Short mmCIF file of C-alpha atoms in Angstrom, two decimals:
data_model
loop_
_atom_site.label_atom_id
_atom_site.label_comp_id
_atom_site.label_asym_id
_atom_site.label_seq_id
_atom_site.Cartn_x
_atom_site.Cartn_y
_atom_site.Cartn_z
CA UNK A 199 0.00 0.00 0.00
CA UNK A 200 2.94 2.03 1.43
CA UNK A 201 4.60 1.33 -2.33
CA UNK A 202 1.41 2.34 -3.91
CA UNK A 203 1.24 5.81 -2.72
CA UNK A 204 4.65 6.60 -3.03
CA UNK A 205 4.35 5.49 -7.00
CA UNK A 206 1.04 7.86 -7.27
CA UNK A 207 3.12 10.65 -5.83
CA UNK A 208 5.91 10.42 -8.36
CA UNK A 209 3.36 10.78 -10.84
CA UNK A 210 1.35 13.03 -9.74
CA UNK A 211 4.34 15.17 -8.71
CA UNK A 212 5.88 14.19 -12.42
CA UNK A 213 2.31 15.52 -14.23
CA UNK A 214 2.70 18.57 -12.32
CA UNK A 215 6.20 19.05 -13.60
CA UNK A 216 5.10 18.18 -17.19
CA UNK A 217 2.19 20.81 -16.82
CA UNK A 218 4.21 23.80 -15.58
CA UNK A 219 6.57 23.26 -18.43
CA UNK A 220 3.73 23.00 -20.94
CA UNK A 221 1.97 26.21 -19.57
CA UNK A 222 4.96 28.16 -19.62
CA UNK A 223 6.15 26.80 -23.39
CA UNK A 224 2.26 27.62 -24.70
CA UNK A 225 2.72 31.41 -22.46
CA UNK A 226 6.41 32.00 -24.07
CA UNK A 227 7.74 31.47 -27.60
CA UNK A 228 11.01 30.80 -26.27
CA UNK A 229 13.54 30.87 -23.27
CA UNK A 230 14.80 33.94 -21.63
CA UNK A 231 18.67 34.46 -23.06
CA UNK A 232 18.24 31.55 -25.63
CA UNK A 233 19.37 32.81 -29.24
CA UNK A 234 15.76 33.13 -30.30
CA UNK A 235 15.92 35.73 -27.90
CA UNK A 236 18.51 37.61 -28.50
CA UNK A 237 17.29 37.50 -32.18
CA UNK A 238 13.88 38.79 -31.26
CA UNK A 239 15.08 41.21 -29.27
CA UNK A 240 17.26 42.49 -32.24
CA UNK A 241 14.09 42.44 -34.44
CA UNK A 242 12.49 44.60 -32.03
CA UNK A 243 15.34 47.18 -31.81
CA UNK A 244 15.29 47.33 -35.50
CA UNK A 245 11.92 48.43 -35.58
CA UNK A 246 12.02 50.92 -32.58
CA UNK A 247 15.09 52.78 -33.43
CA UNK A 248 14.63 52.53 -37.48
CA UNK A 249 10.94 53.39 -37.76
CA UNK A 250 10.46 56.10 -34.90
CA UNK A 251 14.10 58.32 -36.50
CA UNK A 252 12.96 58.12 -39.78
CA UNK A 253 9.24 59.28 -38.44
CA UNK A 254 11.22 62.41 -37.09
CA UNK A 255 13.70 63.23 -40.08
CA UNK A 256 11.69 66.56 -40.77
CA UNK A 257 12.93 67.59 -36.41
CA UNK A 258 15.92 65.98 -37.26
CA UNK A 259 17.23 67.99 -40.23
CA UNK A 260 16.07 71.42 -38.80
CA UNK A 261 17.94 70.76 -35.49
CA UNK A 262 21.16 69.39 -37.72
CA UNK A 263 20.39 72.95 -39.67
CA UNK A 264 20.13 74.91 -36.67
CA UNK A 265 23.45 73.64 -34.66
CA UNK A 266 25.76 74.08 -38.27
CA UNK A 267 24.49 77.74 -39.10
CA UNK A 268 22.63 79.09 -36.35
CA UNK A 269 22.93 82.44 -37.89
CA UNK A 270 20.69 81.37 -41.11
CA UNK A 271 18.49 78.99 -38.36
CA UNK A 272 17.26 80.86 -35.72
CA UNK A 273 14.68 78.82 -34.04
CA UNK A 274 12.70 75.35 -34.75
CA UNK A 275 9.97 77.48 -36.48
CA UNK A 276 12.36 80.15 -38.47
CA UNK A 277 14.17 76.63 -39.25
CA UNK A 278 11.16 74.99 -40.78
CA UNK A 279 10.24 77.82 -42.30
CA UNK A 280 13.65 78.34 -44.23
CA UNK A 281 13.29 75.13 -45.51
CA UNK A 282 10.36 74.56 -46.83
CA UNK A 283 10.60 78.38 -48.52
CA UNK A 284 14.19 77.01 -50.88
CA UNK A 285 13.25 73.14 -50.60
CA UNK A 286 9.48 72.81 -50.54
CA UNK A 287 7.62 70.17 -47.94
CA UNK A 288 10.02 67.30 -50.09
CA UNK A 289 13.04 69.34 -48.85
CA UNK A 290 11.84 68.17 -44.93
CA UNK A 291 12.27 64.53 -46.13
CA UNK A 292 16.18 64.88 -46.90
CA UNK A 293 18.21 62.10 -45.12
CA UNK A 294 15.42 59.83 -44.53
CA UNK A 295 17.34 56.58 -46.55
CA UNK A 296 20.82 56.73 -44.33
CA UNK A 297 18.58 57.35 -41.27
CA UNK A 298 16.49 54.63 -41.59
CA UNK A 299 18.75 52.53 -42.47
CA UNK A 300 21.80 53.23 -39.88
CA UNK A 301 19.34 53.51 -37.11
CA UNK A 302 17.98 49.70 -37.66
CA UNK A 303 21.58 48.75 -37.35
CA UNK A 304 22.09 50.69 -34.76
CA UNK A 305 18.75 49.46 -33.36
CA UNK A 306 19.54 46.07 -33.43
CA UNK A 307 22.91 46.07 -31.97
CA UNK A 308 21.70 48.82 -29.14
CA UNK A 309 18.78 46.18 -27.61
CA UNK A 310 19.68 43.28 -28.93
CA UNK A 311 23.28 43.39 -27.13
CA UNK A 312 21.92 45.04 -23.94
CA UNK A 313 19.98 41.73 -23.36
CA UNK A 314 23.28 39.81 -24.21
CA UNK A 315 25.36 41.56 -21.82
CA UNK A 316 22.80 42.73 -19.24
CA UNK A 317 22.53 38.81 -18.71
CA UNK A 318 25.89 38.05 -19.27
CA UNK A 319 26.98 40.56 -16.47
CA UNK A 320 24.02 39.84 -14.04
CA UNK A 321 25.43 36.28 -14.33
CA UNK A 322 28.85 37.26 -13.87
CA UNK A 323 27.58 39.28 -10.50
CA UNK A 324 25.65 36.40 -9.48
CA UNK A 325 21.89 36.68 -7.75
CA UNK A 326 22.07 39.01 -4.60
CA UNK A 327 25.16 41.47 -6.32
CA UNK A 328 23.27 41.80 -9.58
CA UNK A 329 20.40 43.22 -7.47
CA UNK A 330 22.41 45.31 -4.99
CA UNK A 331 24.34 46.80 -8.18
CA UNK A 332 21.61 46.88 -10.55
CA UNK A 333 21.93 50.56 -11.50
CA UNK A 334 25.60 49.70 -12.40
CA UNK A 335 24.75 46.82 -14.34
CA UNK A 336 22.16 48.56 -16.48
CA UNK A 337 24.80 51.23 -17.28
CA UNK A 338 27.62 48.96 -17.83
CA UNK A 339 25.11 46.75 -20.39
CA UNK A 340 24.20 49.61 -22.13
CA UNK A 341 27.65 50.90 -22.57
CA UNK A 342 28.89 48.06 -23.98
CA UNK A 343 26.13 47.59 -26.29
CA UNK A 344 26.37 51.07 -27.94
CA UNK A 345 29.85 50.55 -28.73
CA UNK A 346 29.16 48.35 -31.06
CA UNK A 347 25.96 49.79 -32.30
CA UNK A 348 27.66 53.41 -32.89
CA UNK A 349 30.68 50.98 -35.48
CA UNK A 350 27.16 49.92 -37.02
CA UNK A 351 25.47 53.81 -37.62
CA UNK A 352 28.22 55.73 -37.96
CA UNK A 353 28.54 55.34 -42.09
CA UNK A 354 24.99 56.00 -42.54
CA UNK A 355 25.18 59.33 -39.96
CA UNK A 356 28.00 60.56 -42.00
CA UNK A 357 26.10 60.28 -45.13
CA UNK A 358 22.84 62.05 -43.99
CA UNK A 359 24.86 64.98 -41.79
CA UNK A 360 26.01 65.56 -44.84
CA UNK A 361 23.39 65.51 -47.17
CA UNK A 362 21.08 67.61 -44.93
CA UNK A 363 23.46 70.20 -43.90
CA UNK A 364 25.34 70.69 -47.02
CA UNK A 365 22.82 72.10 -49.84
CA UNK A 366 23.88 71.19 -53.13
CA UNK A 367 26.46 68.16 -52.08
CA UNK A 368 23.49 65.46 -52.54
CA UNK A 369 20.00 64.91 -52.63
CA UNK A 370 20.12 60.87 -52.03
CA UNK A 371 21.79 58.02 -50.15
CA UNK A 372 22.96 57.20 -53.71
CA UNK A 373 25.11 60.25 -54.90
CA UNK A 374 26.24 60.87 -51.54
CA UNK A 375 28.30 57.65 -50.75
CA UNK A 376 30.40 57.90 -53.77
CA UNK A 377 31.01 61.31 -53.51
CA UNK A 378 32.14 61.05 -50.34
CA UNK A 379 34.81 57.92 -50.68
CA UNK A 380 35.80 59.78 -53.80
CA UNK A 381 36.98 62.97 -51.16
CA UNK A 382 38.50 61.43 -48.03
CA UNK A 383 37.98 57.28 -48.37
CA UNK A 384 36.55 55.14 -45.83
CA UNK A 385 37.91 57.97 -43.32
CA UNK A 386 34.56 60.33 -44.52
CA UNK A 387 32.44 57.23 -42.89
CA UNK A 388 34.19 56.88 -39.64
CA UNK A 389 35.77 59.96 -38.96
CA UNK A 390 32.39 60.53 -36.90
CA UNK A 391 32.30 57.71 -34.70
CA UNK A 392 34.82 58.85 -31.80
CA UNK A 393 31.87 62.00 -31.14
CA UNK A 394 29.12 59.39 -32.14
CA UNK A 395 30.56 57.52 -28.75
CA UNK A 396 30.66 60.37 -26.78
CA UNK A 397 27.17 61.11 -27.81
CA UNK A 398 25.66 58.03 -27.79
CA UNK A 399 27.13 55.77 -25.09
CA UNK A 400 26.18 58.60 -22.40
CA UNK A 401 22.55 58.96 -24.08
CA UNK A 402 22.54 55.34 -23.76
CA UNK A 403 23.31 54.58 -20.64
CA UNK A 404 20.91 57.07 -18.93
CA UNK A 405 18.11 55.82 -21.70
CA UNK A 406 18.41 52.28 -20.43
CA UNK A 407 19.44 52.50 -16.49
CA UNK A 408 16.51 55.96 -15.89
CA UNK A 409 14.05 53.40 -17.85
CA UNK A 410 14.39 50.33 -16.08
CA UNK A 411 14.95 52.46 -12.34
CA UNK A 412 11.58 54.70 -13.34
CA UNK A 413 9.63 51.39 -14.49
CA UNK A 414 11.00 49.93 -11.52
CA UNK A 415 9.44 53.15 -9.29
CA UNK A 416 6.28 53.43 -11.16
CA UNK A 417 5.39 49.85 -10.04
CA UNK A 418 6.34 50.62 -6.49
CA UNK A 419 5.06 54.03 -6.19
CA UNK A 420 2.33 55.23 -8.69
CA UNK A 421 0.73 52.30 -9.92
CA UNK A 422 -1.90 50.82 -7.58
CA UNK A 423 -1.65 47.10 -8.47
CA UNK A 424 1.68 44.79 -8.93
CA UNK A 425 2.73 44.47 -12.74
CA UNK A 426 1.66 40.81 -12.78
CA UNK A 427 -2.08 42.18 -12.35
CA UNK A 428 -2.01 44.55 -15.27
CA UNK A 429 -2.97 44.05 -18.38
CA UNK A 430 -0.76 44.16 -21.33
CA UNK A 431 -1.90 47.35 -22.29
CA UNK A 432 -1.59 48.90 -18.99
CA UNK A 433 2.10 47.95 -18.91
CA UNK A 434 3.21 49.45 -22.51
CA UNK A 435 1.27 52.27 -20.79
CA UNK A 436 3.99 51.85 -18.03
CA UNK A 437 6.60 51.72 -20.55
CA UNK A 438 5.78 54.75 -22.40
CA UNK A 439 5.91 56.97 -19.38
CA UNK A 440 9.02 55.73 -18.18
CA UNK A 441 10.38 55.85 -21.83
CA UNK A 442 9.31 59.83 -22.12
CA UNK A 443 10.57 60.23 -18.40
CA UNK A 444 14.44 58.62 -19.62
CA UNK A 445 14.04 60.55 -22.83
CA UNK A 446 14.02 63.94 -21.48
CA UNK A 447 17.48 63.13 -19.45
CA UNK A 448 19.00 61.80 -22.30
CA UNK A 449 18.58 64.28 -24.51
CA UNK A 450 20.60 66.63 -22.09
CA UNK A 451 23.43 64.47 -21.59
CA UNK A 452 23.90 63.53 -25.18
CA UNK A 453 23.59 66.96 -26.68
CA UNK A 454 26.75 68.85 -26.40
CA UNK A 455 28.22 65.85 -28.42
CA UNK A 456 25.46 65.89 -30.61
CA UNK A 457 26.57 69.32 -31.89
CA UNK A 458 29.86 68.32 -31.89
CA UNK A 459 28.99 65.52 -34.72
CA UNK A 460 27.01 67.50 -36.59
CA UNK A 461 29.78 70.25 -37.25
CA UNK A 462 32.37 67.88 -37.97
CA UNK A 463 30.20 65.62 -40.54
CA UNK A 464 29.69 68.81 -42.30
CA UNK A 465 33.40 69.62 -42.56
CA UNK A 466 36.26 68.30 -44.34
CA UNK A 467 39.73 68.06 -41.77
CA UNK A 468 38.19 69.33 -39.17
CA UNK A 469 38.86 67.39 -35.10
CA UNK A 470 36.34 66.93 -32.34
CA UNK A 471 38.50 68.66 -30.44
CA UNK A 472 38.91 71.54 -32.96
CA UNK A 473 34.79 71.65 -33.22
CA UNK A 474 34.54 71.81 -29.40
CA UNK A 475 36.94 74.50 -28.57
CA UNK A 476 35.50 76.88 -32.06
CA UNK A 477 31.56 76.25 -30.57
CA UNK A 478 31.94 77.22 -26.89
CA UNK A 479 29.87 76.45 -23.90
CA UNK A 480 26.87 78.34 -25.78
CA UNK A 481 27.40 77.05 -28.87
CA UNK A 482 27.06 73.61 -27.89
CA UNK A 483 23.76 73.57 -26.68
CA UNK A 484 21.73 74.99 -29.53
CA UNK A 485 19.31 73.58 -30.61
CA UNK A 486 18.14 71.78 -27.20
CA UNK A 487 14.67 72.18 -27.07
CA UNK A 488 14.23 70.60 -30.31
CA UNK A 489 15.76 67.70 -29.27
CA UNK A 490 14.42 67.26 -25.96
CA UNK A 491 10.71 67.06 -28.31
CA UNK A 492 12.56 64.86 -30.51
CA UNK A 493 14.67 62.56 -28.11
CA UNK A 494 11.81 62.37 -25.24
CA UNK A 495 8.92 61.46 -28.14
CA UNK A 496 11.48 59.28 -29.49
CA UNK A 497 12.75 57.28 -26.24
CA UNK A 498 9.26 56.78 -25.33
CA UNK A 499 7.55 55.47 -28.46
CA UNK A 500 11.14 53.06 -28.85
CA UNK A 501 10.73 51.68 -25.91
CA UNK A 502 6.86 51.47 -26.70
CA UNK A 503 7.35 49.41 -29.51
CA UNK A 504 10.74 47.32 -28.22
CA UNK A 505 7.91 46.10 -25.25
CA UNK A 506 4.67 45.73 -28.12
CA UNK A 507 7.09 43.32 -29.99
CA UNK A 508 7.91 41.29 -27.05
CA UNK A 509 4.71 41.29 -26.34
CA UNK A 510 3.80 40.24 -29.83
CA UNK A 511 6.22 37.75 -30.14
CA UNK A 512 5.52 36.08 -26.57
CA UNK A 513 8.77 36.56 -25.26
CA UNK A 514 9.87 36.32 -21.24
CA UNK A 515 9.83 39.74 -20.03
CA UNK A 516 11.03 39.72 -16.62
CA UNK A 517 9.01 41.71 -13.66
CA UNK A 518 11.04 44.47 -12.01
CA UNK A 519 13.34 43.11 -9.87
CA UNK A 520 12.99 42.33 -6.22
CA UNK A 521 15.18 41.47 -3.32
CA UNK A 522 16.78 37.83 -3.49
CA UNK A 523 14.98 35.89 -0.47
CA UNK A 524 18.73 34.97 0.79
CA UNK A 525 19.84 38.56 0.53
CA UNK A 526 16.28 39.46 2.59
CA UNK A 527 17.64 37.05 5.26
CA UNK A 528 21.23 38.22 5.25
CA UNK A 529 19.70 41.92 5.97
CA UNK A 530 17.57 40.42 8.58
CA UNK A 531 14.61 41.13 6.56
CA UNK A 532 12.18 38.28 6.53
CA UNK A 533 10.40 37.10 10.41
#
């Protein structure tokens, strides 16, 4: 009899087992860090970072306009209205083929490696450090990701600095990219990326560590019910906030370098360092209201659709993170 039960309760414990797994295969399409991740996630950066630039090429080119002859671009509105009087409403659309383009590179390397390294690091850190440290790891991630995704945008940022800053040099992807081998070689692609770093990995790191710390406060403070009670929709409403919220930050830290690379794309021999010094503190920061509108829209709706294709593609997205139970113990926090 004794035999009996103990055989049921291998079963029944087995069953159990085998439903668990088969809930959470039918509830995910595949395992957290497994390559089908990492590829998803890399579809989903595509999409964010190459469809919501491209959206804002018309911001994009009067702020580019604005920081490389602020004497001819006064303002957002004088800007718009300059170019649309010697371009016409096509003239707004200049640069949208290297922008969409380097931006799903970038895109994919940006979120696609911040999931490869934010888990590779966490793991590295083990269980009760990651948490302690997780500010630092969601900087460190970040970092690391947007090295390699600036290598990936920086041809294509070259190419549409210069074609919307330059009237006359070239109207399309096409008679730019020639031209500009022709003048300085692969140099005219890359010259760019030492500023794009400096612009970028900063922007970054505050876009990824502000999100995840303001998601991570939203939940705690503002909204009423724990995440695993909302609805899907109420958490890409979560995301969007906290996506608008990182924007705004990152758009200040980023843009003194932002001016920076759009000087030097526009000119031939000229140094970061040359740029800098010829701008001054003043200089630097024109054009900042634009891109807090453009950077804080953009942030938000990124991160917007990064989460709606996670969503869409049922892949494990991972509650904000709590205290380790050991950890809660070791701080003498559980009864």
């Amino acid at each position: 009899m004794a035999q009996a039960d103990s055989l049921c309760s291998v079963v029944s414990v087995g069953l159990l087992a085998h439903g668990v797994s088969l809930f959470f295969a039918a509830e995910y399409s595949c395992e957290y860090g497994s390559l089908k991740f990492y590829a998803l996630c890399g579809v989903g950066g595509v999409l964010s970072c190459g469809l919501t630039h491209t959206a804002v090429v018309p911001l994009d080119l009067v702020k580019c306009r604005m920081q490389v002859d602020p004497q001819k671009y006064k303002s957002i509105f004088n800007g718009f209205s300059v170019t649309i009087k010697e371009d016409g409403f096509r003239g707004l659309a200049k640069g949208w083929a290297p922008t969409f383009i380097g931006y799903s590179m970038q895109g994919l390397c940006k979120f696609g490696f911040y999931e490869v390294f934010k888990i590779l690091y966490g793991n590295m850190l083990g269980e009760e450090n990651a948490y302690l440290w997780r500010t630092s790891l969601y900087l460190a991630a970040s970092a690391s990701a947007e090295f390699f995704a600036d290598i990936a945008l920086a041809p294509m940022e070259a190419a549409k600095v210069r074609i919307q800053t330059q009237p006359g040099y070239a109207n399309t992807l096409r008679q730019a990219v020639p031209k500009m081998f022709g003048e300085e070689g692969i140099w005219a692609f890359y010259k760019g990326v030492a500023p794009l770093w400096m612009r970028q990995i900063p922007y970054t790191m505050m876009k990824f560590a502000c999100f995840e710390r303001t998601v991570e406060a939203l939940y705690k403070y503002v909204v009423p019910k724990p995440r695993s009670e909302c609805s899907k929709g109420e958490q890409l409403i979560v995301t969007f906030v906290a996506g608008y919220i990182a924007g705004v930050f990152c758009a200040i830290v980023s843009h003194p370098a932002d001016s920076v690379v759009s000087v030097l794309n526009k000119e031939k021999g000229s140094s970061a360092s040359q740029v800098l010094k010829r701008l001054g503190f003043r200089g630097v920061w024109k054009g900042l209201f634009a891109r807090i509108i453009m950077i804080g829209t953009l942030t938000a709706l990124q991160w917007f659709i990064y989460d709606s294709v996670k969503v869409y593609f049922r892949l494990p997205r991972p509650p904000p993170p709590e205290m380790p139970e050991s950890l809660k113990k070791k701080l003498g926090l559980t009864q």
